[in-house]
Amino acid sequence: MAVVARGVATAAGLLLVASMLVFALVRAAPGDAVDVEFGESGASALLSPEEEAVARAQRARELGLDRSVPEQYARWLDRVVRLDLGTSFRTGRPVADELGDRVAASAALGGAGFLVALTVAWLIAALSARRPGGLLDHALRVLSLTATAVPTFLLGSLGLRYAAEWFGYPVAGEASWRRLWLPAVVLGVGAMPVVARLLRASLITEYGRPYALAARARGTSTARLTFRHVMRPAFAPLLTLAGLTLSSLVAASVITEVIFSWPGVSEYAVSAISAKDYPVVQAYLLLVVAVVVVVNRTMDVLQHLLDPRVAHAAQVA
Amino acid sequence: MLVLAGCGGQATAGQGGSETLRVATSALAASVDPMAELSASYLRSVGAAEGLMRTRADGTVAPELAEKVEATSPTVWTATLRPGVTFWKGGTVDAAAVVASMERARAENTLAAGLLKDVTVAATGDRTVTFTTKEPSHSLPSALSHYQLVIHNVASAPKEADLTGPYRITGFESDRRMVLERNDRWWGGTPGLARVEVQKVGDPQARAQIALSGQAEIVQDLPTDRAKELSAAPGMALVAKPAANTVTVYLNPSSAAAPALADQRVRQALSWGVDRQEVVDLATNGLSVPASSWLASNPAFPDAAKQGYVRFDKATAERLLDEAGWRVGADGKRAKAGTKLTLRLLTFGAEAATGEVLQAQWARLGIDVQVRNVESSLINQSIDKGDWDAVTQAWTTLGDTAKLMAAQIGPAGAANHGKYTDPRIAGLLAQAAGAPSEDQRTAAVYDLNKLMVELAPSIPVHPRVLATGVSKKVTGFVAHPLQYENIVQPTMTLG
């Protein structure tokens, strides 16, 4: 219970600091929503400089951009703690509604990508760890390195091209199971190598421990040894990395969501960033931070449950 | 008396089909309220909004919801509305509705306010609207054709969209997807399609894939680097139309970092030293055309393509640079009094490719150019601070030409970034806007364009490209130099 309470307090503190950073970073970028609007509309060509200045000031007032940055932050934070993320400059709709429409799609994609990453990483790690330094281990290492080296945009574009051509994969459209598999594979393949390398090392370490050697001496098969004895302790050091991977896949799959026109939060944020739609960008970044914090806190708790040594160390501390 | 009348500017639609047209676009409306930023342009582009006038593909304007628009005195234009026009939900588009629409536009949208500046709008009959201008104005019909002045039902705004047009919106997801169905009440007859589904696809390569796999009948804004593959694809045609804007390199004569730009000869040399055909071939895969002068991308002024830098003339460029004292040194670079001839060029978006080709071409003249592709807001910020040498922008050339040219070269012009002045400008701008005869106004516009060539405040290069993939099943697609007129037309059918 104390662990959970401490975790919540730490998370709240982190979110507050992050909110300040997010707000400051978003405002530090050159230009603002008024600049974008005037630049895009071409209104400048029809107005005298004086008229344009008046119109810009009026628009800035409407958007609340005429106030000082600390005042804007205080007003924004006041709303955010009441779960009001503000109104999009562009659409005039509540940001919470717009993000809400897209969170499920991002969660589905991130979750599916994570499953792909874990499954493939587990397969590769398990096969590699059976005979470290062997031919298969080398081949799988090359495969992992290749997957690391290929940028997501290239893998995504190539995947899209051939899937559309060969299987009639729908390039754009709603979030659906029919469309999910390809971006999930692209995300999963991108995230897999780090997980696979760490899991391989962890498995090799566990295979070499006395309990595993004793089990082998008793004639336990490799499959039984792996699943029954080794897998759980081998996964424990992986939890932090898995947490980071999951949170980045869920909340920050920008390139994949854009390439696959996946209607998630990252794709939404990209449009908002170019339009300097501050309420949306701030809400998105805050969401990313919140997801990272929540997932990592959850992983901490899981680590306590999975590995009694961690709980014991915490109690001693 | 000038009267603009006709059969509507749009061909009347005929027998409606039952097909669904699928459209993939690079951008989509964030709101269905036409007064929201850029929304009206997207609505118009998919046949969901109309104005009193519209711009035709040749750059001229024609009546749309208006039956005719006539100048009844130098300061009064009278629009007579078509009979029997209704909004999607059945409300009558009468003079009162038009005035309400115009006034809401003026109050809620800066661009509309600019278009209606010093214009009083009044209903003078059920179907008659008068536009009274402060000064004699010849450009009002052009303003009325602007997408920002589309007619909408103010009683429903902003919560619900109730406009006119061959297609009405039945489904909408902000910035993602729009579904439209045939508007059976449309004044022009039965639109050719039963349904239109518009999907935003932000990634250009994904749009190309949609076109190649036949997953949409119209795909807008295709990447020019895949022009060859797209042109060869069976079942579709790549329709490339130069847009009515000119990608232009604006030059800063007050730059401390590039003092050479203060010399008109250097600016002219930079322009003569551009092989525009090569730029078009390399940067747009041959889909655009060279622009020898700023106005060259305006189809209503065809002779502008014969003005200015009509050929690549390296010899003239070298001579002008030599005359200005920037001579080639042993290292092949030009310098004057120990200072190298260099400049920083900021580009935006797809103009990065144009910037790189220019860099290579100017390097052949002995000029060092650093190119950086940045966000447009960074370009604006650099201009505001005065910390810039050269930037690319592409302002529209089609519309109220006198105002657009005033923006380029007028003393307070929004695109006159270098604050260029010349005693001839004011007189020519006044002539272009207010000369009594159209011939005189046209001549003044051409003279202004020529003056821009001489002063060389900027270097016109080429129009942007509107590259659209059109399925061979589609009939009635008309390529238009304005992007917002370039997608769904009422006569379009699927064969």
Coordinates of C-alpha atoms in Angstrom, one line a residue, chain A residues 2-192:
Chain A
A2 CA 2.8 2.3 1.0
V3 CA 4.5 1.5 -2.3
V4 CA 1.4 2.5 -4.3
A5 CA 0.9 5.7 -2.3
R6 CA 4.6 6.6 -2.8
G7 CA 4.2 5.8 -6.5
V8 CA 1.1 8.1 -6.9
A9 CA 2.9 11.0 -5.1
T10 CA 6.0 10.6 -7.3
A11 CA 3.9 10.4 -10.4
A12 CA 2.0 13.5 -9.5
G13 CA 5.2 15.4 -8.9
L14 CA 6.6 14.2 -12.2
L15 CA 3.5 15.2 -14.0
L16 CA 3.7 18.7 -12.5
V17 CA 7.3 19.2 -13.5
A18 CA 6.6 17.7 -16.9
S19 CA 3.6 20.1 -17.4
M20 CA 5.9 23.0 -16.9
L21 CA 8.5 21.7 -19.3
V22 CA 5.9 20.8 -21.9
F23 CA 4.3 24.3 -21.7
A24 CA 7.7 26.0 -21.9
L25 CA 8.9 23.9 -24.8
V26 CA 5.7 24.4 -26.8
R27 CA 5.9 28.1 -26.4
A28 CA 9.6 28.2 -27.2
A29 CA 9.1 27.1 -30.8
P30 CA 9.1 30.0 -33.3
G31 CA 5.7 31.5 -34.3
D32 CA 2.3 30.8 -32.8
A33 CA -1.2 29.9 -34.0
V34 CA -1.9 33.4 -35.1
D35 CA 1.2 33.4 -37.3
V36 CA 0.1 30.1 -38.9
E37 CA -3.4 31.3 -39.5
F38 CA -2.3 34.5 -41.1
G39 CA 0.4 32.8 -43.1
E40 CA -2.0 30.2 -44.5
S41 CA -5.0 32.3 -45.2
G42 CA -3.3 35.0 -47.3
A43 CA -5.2 37.7 -45.4
S44 CA -2.0 39.7 -45.1
A45 CA -2.3 40.5 -48.8
L46 CA -5.6 42.2 -48.3
L47 CA -4.9 44.2 -45.2
S48 CA -2.7 47.2 -44.4
P49 CA 0.0 46.5 -41.8
E50 CA -2.1 48.5 -39.2
E51 CA -5.2 46.5 -40.0
E52 CA -3.3 43.3 -39.8
A53 CA -1.8 44.2 -36.5
V54 CA -5.3 44.9 -35.1
A55 CA -6.6 41.6 -36.5
R56 CA -3.7 39.7 -35.1
A57 CA -4.1 41.2 -31.7
Q58 CA -7.8 40.4 -31.7
R59 CA -7.1 36.8 -32.7
A60 CA -4.4 36.5 -30.0
R61 CA -6.9 37.8 -27.5
E62 CA -9.5 35.3 -28.6
L63 CA -7.0 32.4 -28.1
G64 CA -5.7 33.8 -24.8
L65 CA -2.2 34.3 -26.3
D66 CA -2.2 38.0 -25.3
R67 CA -1.5 37.1 -21.7
S68 CA 2.0 36.5 -20.2
V69 CA 3.3 32.9 -20.5
P70 CA 3.2 32.3 -16.7
E71 CA -0.4 33.5 -16.6
Q72 CA -1.3 31.2 -19.6
Y73 CA 0.4 28.3 -17.8
A74 CA -1.5 29.0 -14.5
R75 CA -4.8 29.1 -16.4
W76 CA -4.1 26.0 -18.3
L77 CA -2.9 24.1 -15.2
D78 CA -6.0 25.2 -13.4
R79 CA -8.2 23.7 -16.1
V80 CA -6.0 20.6 -16.4
V81 CA -6.3 19.6 -12.8
R82 CA -10.1 19.8 -13.3
L83 CA -9.6 17.4 -16.3
D84 CA -10.4 20.1 -18.8
L85 CA -7.7 20.0 -21.5
G86 CA -9.0 23.1 -23.2
T87 CA -10.4 23.7 -26.7
S88 CA -8.6 23.1 -29.9
F89 CA -7.6 26.4 -31.7
R90 CA -8.4 24.8 -35.1
T91 CA -11.5 22.8 -34.6
G92 CA -13.1 24.6 -31.6
R93 CA -13.8 21.2 -30.0
P94 CA -12.8 20.1 -26.5
V95 CA -9.3 18.6 -26.7
A96 CA -10.3 15.8 -24.3
D97 CA -13.1 14.7 -26.7
E98 CA -10.7 14.8 -29.7
L99 CA -8.0 12.9 -27.9
G100 CA -10.6 10.5 -26.4
D101 CA -11.7 9.6 -30.0
R102 CA -8.2 8.5 -30.8
V103 CA -6.8 7.0 -27.6
A104 CA -8.3 3.6 -28.3
A105 CA -6.8 3.4 -31.8
S106 CA -3.3 4.3 -30.4
A107 CA -3.7 1.8 -27.5
A108 CA -4.7 -0.9 -29.9
L109 CA -1.8 -0.3 -32.2
G110 CA 0.7 0.2 -29.4
G111 CA -0.6 -2.9 -27.6
A112 CA -0.5 -5.0 -30.8
G113 CA 3.0 -3.7 -31.6
F114 CA 4.2 -4.6 -28.2
L115 CA 2.8 -8.1 -28.4
V116 CA 4.6 -8.6 -31.8
A117 CA 7.8 -7.2 -30.3
L118 CA 7.6 -9.5 -27.2
T119 CA 6.6 -12.6 -29.2
V120 CA 9.3 -12.2 -31.8
A121 CA 11.9 -11.1 -29.2
W122 CA 11.1 -14.2 -27.1
L123 CA 11.4 -16.5 -30.0
I124 CA 14.7 -15.1 -31.1
A125 CA 16.1 -14.9 -27.6
A126 CA 15.0 -18.4 -26.7
L127 CA 16.6 -19.9 -29.9
S128 CA 19.8 -17.8 -29.5
A129 CA 20.2 -18.6 -25.9
R130 CA 20.1 -22.4 -26.5
R131 CA 23.6 -22.3 -28.1
P132 CA 25.3 -19.0 -27.5
G133 CA 27.9 -18.3 -30.2
G134 CA 26.4 -20.9 -32.5
L135 CA 25.4 -20.4 -36.1
L136 CA 21.8 -19.8 -35.3
D137 CA 22.7 -17.3 -32.6
H138 CA 24.9 -15.4 -35.1
A139 CA 22.2 -15.5 -37.8
L140 CA 19.6 -14.2 -35.4
R141 CA 21.9 -11.5 -34.2
V142 CA 22.3 -10.3 -37.8
L143 CA 18.5 -10.4 -38.2
S144 CA 18.1 -8.3 -35.0
L145 CA 20.8 -5.8 -36.1
T146 CA 19.2 -5.5 -39.5
A147 CA 15.8 -4.8 -37.9
T148 CA 17.5 -2.1 -35.7
A149 CA 19.2 -0.5 -38.7
V150 CA 16.1 -0.3 -41.0
P151 CA 14.3 3.0 -40.2
T152 CA 10.6 2.7 -39.4
F153 CA 9.6 5.0 -42.2
L154 CA 11.4 2.7 -44.8
L155 CA 10.0 -0.5 -43.3
G156 CA 6.5 1.1 -43.1
S157 CA 6.6 2.5 -46.7
L158 CA 7.9 -0.8 -48.1
G159 CA 5.4 -2.8 -46.1
L160 CA 2.5 -0.6 -47.2
R161 CA 3.6 -0.8 -50.8
Y162 CA 3.8 -4.6 -51.1
A163 CA 0.8 -5.3 -48.8
A164 CA -1.4 -3.0 -50.8
E165 CA -0.2 -4.5 -54.0
W166 CA -0.2 -8.2 -53.0
F167 CA -3.0 -8.5 -50.4
G168 CA -5.1 -5.4 -51.2
Y169 CA -4.2 -4.0 -47.8
P170 CA -6.4 -0.9 -47.2
V171 CA -3.9 2.0 -47.1
A172 CA -6.2 4.4 -45.4
G173 CA -9.4 4.2 -43.4
E174 CA -10.8 3.6 -40.0
A175 CA -9.0 1.8 -37.2
S176 CA -9.9 -1.9 -37.8
W177 CA -8.5 -5.3 -37.3
R178 CA -8.0 -5.6 -41.1
R179 CA -5.8 -2.6 -41.0
L180 CA -4.1 -3.2 -37.6
W181 CA -1.7 -6.1 -38.4
L182 CA 0.7 -4.3 -40.7
P183 CA 1.5 -1.2 -38.6
A184 CA 1.6 -3.5 -35.6
V185 CA 4.2 -5.7 -37.3
V186 CA 6.2 -2.6 -38.3
L187 CA 6.1 -1.2 -34.8
G188 CA 6.9 -4.6 -33.3
V189 CA 9.8 -5.3 -35.5
G190 CA 11.3 -1.9 -34.7
A191 CA 11.0 -2.4 -31.0
M192 CA 12.0 -6.1 -31.0

